[in-house]
Amino acid sequence: MLNNKPIGIFDSGYGGLTVFRSIFQQLPAYDYIYLGDTARAPYGNRSFQTIHQYTWECVQWLFKQGCPLVILACNTASSKALRTIQQRDLQNEDPSKRVLGVIRPTAEVIGDYTKTKEIGVLGTKGTVQSGSYVIEIGHFFPEVKVRQQACPLWVPLIENGEHDKPGADYFVKKYLDQALAQSANIDTILLACTHYPLLQEKIKAYLPANIQTISQGDIVAKSLVDYLQRHPEMESMLTKNSTQQFFTTTDDTSDFDHYAEIFFCR
Ligand code: DGL
């Protein structure tokens, strides 16, 4: 195990498992280490400095486990911490290491899904306030209008196992109503938080049939396949024994075991 060079996957909690699941389906041969910072989740309402500090600590831990490549499977961390990590921290720590996020790969393709050229982006407060999706989608699809909606109570509902309970319906409706009130022209809803696929059934049940929901797992996985093809120097470094290890920052791992099964096996 010590000589393994796994791909690190990071999220504030369980949500990144929805991305890891797609990555594992498309790239099953590699070794993986998943780290969920469940003790400090949710990140969504925290300050820029705090999100950067927590994310960088977790990325450094994954580097220590031997990961040459880390995926931030978290939109909040990708929008608030990735740039500083890529442009400053990695230069100081080890420029041969790579950290990739989920926003750019999503922004590169999301415009292809909409016919009306109007997208609703649902995310945490941090992701929405950063404006990252508006900026990134604007680069690739300047003709697409982006309507953002923060859904601050969805992650706490999910982290506490309430996502499939009747109480969650009220908050699903509340934020979707707010998103749709911004424009009658939205035909695509992007779940721009890796936790939200767990609410997808309720979201789909509430949305009108002409509005599609897009989650990021397969998009990010495809982009990673492409990245590894374009970067043989990284690809050849990664070990391929098909191992998956899961770590959490909480003392008691029983909750993580339970939710990892729901999220990863879903
Ligand atoms: N899963 C994270 C994301 O994609 C959000 C979770 C949080 O608020 O900690 O944004």
Coordinates of C-alpha atoms and ligand atoms in Angstrom, one line a residue:
M1 CA 0.0 0.0 0.0
L2 CA 2.9 2.3 0.8
N3 CA 4.1 2.5 -2.8
N4 CA 0.6 3.2 -4.1
K5 CA 0.1 6.4 -6.0
P6 CA -3.7 6.8 -5.7
I7 CA -6.0 9.4 -7.1
G8 CA -7.3 11.5 -4.1
I9 CA -10.9 12.5 -4.0
F10 CA -11.9 15.2 -1.6
D11 CA -15.2 16.7 -0.4
S12 CA -16.4 18.5 2.7
G13 CA -18.5 15.4 3.5
Y14 CA -20.4 12.7 1.7
G15 CA -21.4 14.5 -1.5
G16 CA -18.2 13.9 -3.3
L17 CA -19.0 10.2 -3.3
T18 CA -21.6 10.9 -6.0
V19 CA -18.7 12.1 -8.2
F20 CA -16.3 9.3 -7.0
R21 CA -19.0 6.7 -8.0
S22 CA -19.0 8.0 -11.6
I23 CA -15.1 8.2 -11.7
F24 CA -14.8 4.7 -10.4
Q25 CA -17.3 3.4 -13.0
Q26 CA -15.3 5.0 -15.8
L27 CA -11.8 4.4 -14.4
P28 CA -12.0 1.2 -12.3
A29 CA -8.4 0.2 -12.5
Y30 CA -6.8 3.0 -10.5
D31 CA -6.2 3.2 -6.8
Y32 CA -8.3 5.8 -4.9
I33 CA -8.4 7.5 -1.5
Y34 CA -11.6 9.4 -0.6
L35 CA -11.5 11.9 2.2
G36 CA -14.6 13.5 3.6
D37 CA -14.1 16.3 6.1
T38 CA -17.4 15.4 7.8
A39 CA -16.3 16.8 11.2
R40 CA -16.2 20.4 9.7
A41 CA -19.0 20.1 7.0
P42 CA -20.9 21.8 5.7
Y43 CA -18.5 24.3 4.2
G44 CA -21.2 26.1 2.2
N45 CA -21.8 29.0 4.6
R46 CA -18.1 29.4 5.7
S47 CA -15.8 32.3 4.8
F48 CA -13.3 32.2 1.9
Q49 CA -10.3 32.0 4.3
T50 CA -11.8 29.1 6.3
I51 CA -12.8 27.1 3.2
H52 CA -9.3 27.6 1.7
Q53 CA -7.6 26.6 5.0
Y54 CA -9.7 23.4 5.5
T55 CA -9.4 22.4 1.8
W56 CA -5.7 22.8 1.7
E57 CA -5.2 20.9 5.0
C58 CA -7.2 18.0 3.5
V59 CA -5.3 18.1 0.1
Q60 CA -2.0 18.1 2.0
W61 CA -3.1 15.0 3.9
L62 CA -4.0 13.3 0.6
F63 CA -0.5 14.2 -0.8
K64 CA 1.0 12.5 2.4
Q65 CA -0.9 9.3 1.5
G66 CA 0.9 9.3 -1.8
C67 CA -1.7 10.9 -4.1
P68 CA 0.0 12.9 -6.9
L69 CA -3.4 14.0 -8.2
V70 CA -6.3 15.3 -6.1
I71 CA -9.9 16.0 -7.4
L72 CA -11.9 18.5 -5.4
A73 CA -15.2 16.8 -5.7
C74 CA -16.8 19.8 -4.1
N75 CA -18.1 22.9 -5.8
T76 CA -17.7 25.1 -2.7
A77 CA -14.0 24.1 -2.4
S78 CA -13.5 24.4 -6.1
S79 CA -15.0 27.9 -6.2
K80 CA -13.3 29.2 -3.1
A81 CA -10.0 27.4 -2.7
L82 CA -8.9 25.9 -6.0
R83 CA -7.4 29.0 -7.6
T84 CA -5.2 29.8 -4.6
I85 CA -4.1 26.1 -4.3
Q86 CA -3.2 25.9 -8.0
Q87 CA -1.5 29.3 -8.3
R88 CA 0.2 29.7 -4.9
D89 CA 0.1 26.7 -2.5
L90 CA 1.2 24.0 -5.0
Q91 CA 4.2 26.2 -6.1
N92 CA 5.4 26.3 -2.5
E93 CA 4.6 22.7 -1.7
D94 CA 5.4 20.6 -4.8
P95 CA 4.8 21.9 -8.3
S96 CA 4.7 18.3 -9.7
K97 CA 1.4 17.6 -7.8
R98 CA -2.0 18.4 -9.4
V99 CA -5.3 19.5 -8.0
L100 CA -8.4 19.7 -10.2
G101 CA -11.9 21.0 -9.5
V102 CA -15.4 20.3 -10.8
I103 CA -16.6 23.7 -12.0
R104 CA -14.6 24.1 -15.2
P105 CA -15.4 20.7 -16.6
T106 CA -19.0 21.3 -15.9
A107 CA -19.0 24.8 -17.4
E108 CA -17.3 23.5 -20.6
V109 CA -20.3 21.3 -21.5
I110 CA -23.4 22.6 -19.7
G111 CA -24.4 25.0 -22.5
D112 CA -24.9 22.0 -24.8
Y113 CA -27.8 20.8 -22.6
T114 CA -30.0 23.9 -22.9
K115 CA -32.3 24.8 -25.9
T116 CA -33.7 28.0 -24.4
K117 CA -30.1 29.2 -23.5
E118 CA -31.1 29.7 -19.9
I119 CA -29.8 27.6 -17.0
G120 CA -30.7 27.5 -13.3
V121 CA -27.6 26.8 -11.2
L122 CA -28.3 25.5 -7.7
G123 CA -25.4 25.5 -5.2
T124 CA -24.3 26.4 -1.7
K125 CA -24.2 30.0 -0.6
G126 CA -20.4 30.0 -1.1
T127 CA -20.6 28.7 -4.6
V128 CA -23.3 31.2 -5.6
Q129 CA -21.6 34.1 -4.0
S130 CA -18.3 33.3 -5.7
G131 CA -20.0 33.8 -9.1
S132 CA -17.7 31.1 -10.5
Y133 CA -20.4 29.5 -12.6
V134 CA -21.5 32.8 -14.2
I135 CA -17.9 33.6 -15.0
E136 CA -16.9 30.1 -16.3
I137 CA -20.1 29.4 -18.3
G138 CA -19.7 32.9 -19.8
H139 CA -16.3 31.9 -21.2
F140 CA -17.6 28.8 -23.0
F141 CA -21.2 29.8 -23.7
P142 CA -21.5 33.6 -23.8
E143 CA -25.0 33.4 -25.2
V144 CA -26.3 31.4 -22.2
K145 CA -28.0 33.2 -19.3
V146 CA -27.2 31.8 -15.8
R147 CA -29.7 32.1 -13.0
Q148 CA -28.2 31.2 -9.7
Q149 CA -30.0 30.0 -6.6
A150 CA -28.4 29.3 -3.2
C151 CA -30.0 26.3 -1.3
P152 CA -28.3 26.6 2.1
L153 CA -30.4 24.1 3.9
W154 CA -30.1 21.2 1.4
V155 CA -26.6 20.0 2.5
P156 CA -27.4 20.0 6.2
L157 CA -30.6 17.9 5.4
I158 CA -28.5 15.5 3.4
E159 CA -25.6 15.2 5.9
N160 CA -28.2 14.4 8.6
G161 CA -29.9 11.7 6.5
E162 CA -33.1 13.7 6.0
H163 CA -32.9 13.8 2.2
D164 CA -35.5 11.1 1.6
K165 CA -37.8 12.0 4.4
P166 CA -41.1 14.0 3.9
G167 CA -39.6 17.0 5.8
A168 CA -37.2 17.6 2.9
D169 CA -40.0 18.3 0.5
Y170 CA -40.7 21.7 2.0
F171 CA -37.1 22.9 1.4
V172 CA -36.9 21.3 -2.1
K173 CA -40.0 23.3 -3.1
K174 CA -38.9 26.5 -1.4
Y175 CA -35.6 26.8 -3.3
L176 CA -36.9 25.5 -6.7
D177 CA -39.7 28.0 -6.5
Q178 CA -37.1 30.8 -5.9
A179 CA -35.0 29.5 -8.8
L180 CA -37.9 29.3 -11.3
A181 CA -39.3 32.7 -10.2
Q182 CA -36.1 34.2 -11.7
S183 CA -37.2 33.3 -15.2
A184 CA -39.9 31.3 -17.0
N185 CA -37.3 30.4 -19.7
I186 CA -35.1 28.0 -17.7
D187 CA -35.1 24.5 -19.3
T188 CA -32.0 23.1 -17.5
I189 CA -31.3 22.9 -13.8
L190 CA -27.6 22.2 -12.9
L191 CA -27.1 20.5 -9.5
A192 CA -23.9 22.5 -8.8
C193 CA -23.3 20.8 -5.4
T194 CA -22.1 17.3 -5.3
H195 CA -24.5 16.5 -2.4
Y196 CA -27.7 17.4 -4.4
P197 CA -28.0 14.2 -6.5
L198 CA -29.2 12.7 -3.3
L199 CA -32.3 14.9 -3.5
Q200 CA -32.7 14.3 -7.3
E201 CA -35.8 12.2 -7.0
K202 CA -37.6 14.9 -5.0
I203 CA -36.3 17.6 -7.3
K204 CA -37.4 15.8 -10.4
A205 CA -40.8 15.1 -9.0
Y206 CA -41.3 18.8 -8.3
L207 CA -40.0 20.3 -11.5
P208 CA -42.2 20.6 -14.6
A209 CA -41.5 17.9 -17.2
N210 CA -39.9 20.4 -19.7
I211 CA -37.1 21.1 -17.3
Q212 CA -34.2 18.7 -17.1
T213 CA -31.8 18.3 -14.1
I214 CA -28.1 17.7 -14.7
S215 CA -25.8 16.3 -12.0
Q216 CA -22.0 16.5 -12.4
G217 CA -20.7 13.0 -11.7
D218 CA -20.5 11.7 -15.3
I219 CA -19.3 15.1 -16.6
V220 CA -16.4 15.2 -14.2
A221 CA -15.5 11.6 -14.7
K222 CA -15.4 12.1 -18.5
S223 CA -13.2 15.1 -18.1
L224 CA -10.8 13.1 -15.9
V225 CA -10.6 10.4 -18.5
D226 CA -9.7 13.1 -21.0
Y227 CA -7.2 14.7 -18.6
L228 CA -5.3 11.4 -18.1
Q229 CA -5.1 10.9 -21.8
R230 CA -3.7 14.3 -22.3
H231 CA -1.2 13.9 -19.4
P232 CA 0.7 10.7 -19.8
E233 CA 3.4 11.9 -17.3
M234 CA 0.6 11.9 -14.6
E235 CA -1.2 8.8 -15.9
S236 CA 1.9 6.6 -15.9
M237 CA 2.7 7.7 -12.3
L238 CA -0.7 6.5 -10.9
T239 CA -0.9 2.9 -9.6
K240 CA -3.6 0.5 -10.8
N241 CA -4.4 -2.1 -8.2
S242 CA -8.1 -1.2 -8.1
T243 CA -8.2 -0.3 -4.4
Q244 CA -10.6 2.2 -2.8
Q245 CA -10.0 3.6 0.7
F246 CA -12.4 5.9 2.5
F247 CA -11.5 8.3 5.2
T248 CA -13.5 10.7 7.3
T249 CA -12.4 13.4 9.9
T250 CA -15.0 12.4 12.4
D251 CA -14.0 10.1 15.4
D252 CA -17.0 7.8 14.9
T253 CA -17.0 6.2 11.5
S254 CA -20.3 4.4 11.7
D255 CA -22.3 7.3 10.2
F256 CA -19.7 7.5 7.4
D257 CA -20.0 3.8 6.7
H258 CA -23.7 4.1 6.5
Y259 CA -23.8 7.1 4.2
A260 CA -20.9 6.0 2.1
E261 CA -23.0 3.0 1.3
I262 CA -26.0 5.1 0.3
F263 CA -24.0 7.6 -1.7
F264 CA -21.4 5.4 -3.3
C265 CA -23.6 2.4 -4.0
R266 CA -26.5 4.4 -5.3
Ligands
DGL1 N1 -20.5 19.0 -1.7 C1 -20.2 20.4 -1.6 C2 -20.4 21.1 -2.9 O1 -20.3 20.5 -4.0 C3 -20.9 21.3 -0.6 C4 -21.1 20.8 0.7 C5 -20.9 21.9 1.8 O2 -21.6 22.9 1.9 O3 -20.0 21.5 2.6 O4 -20.5 22.3 -3.0

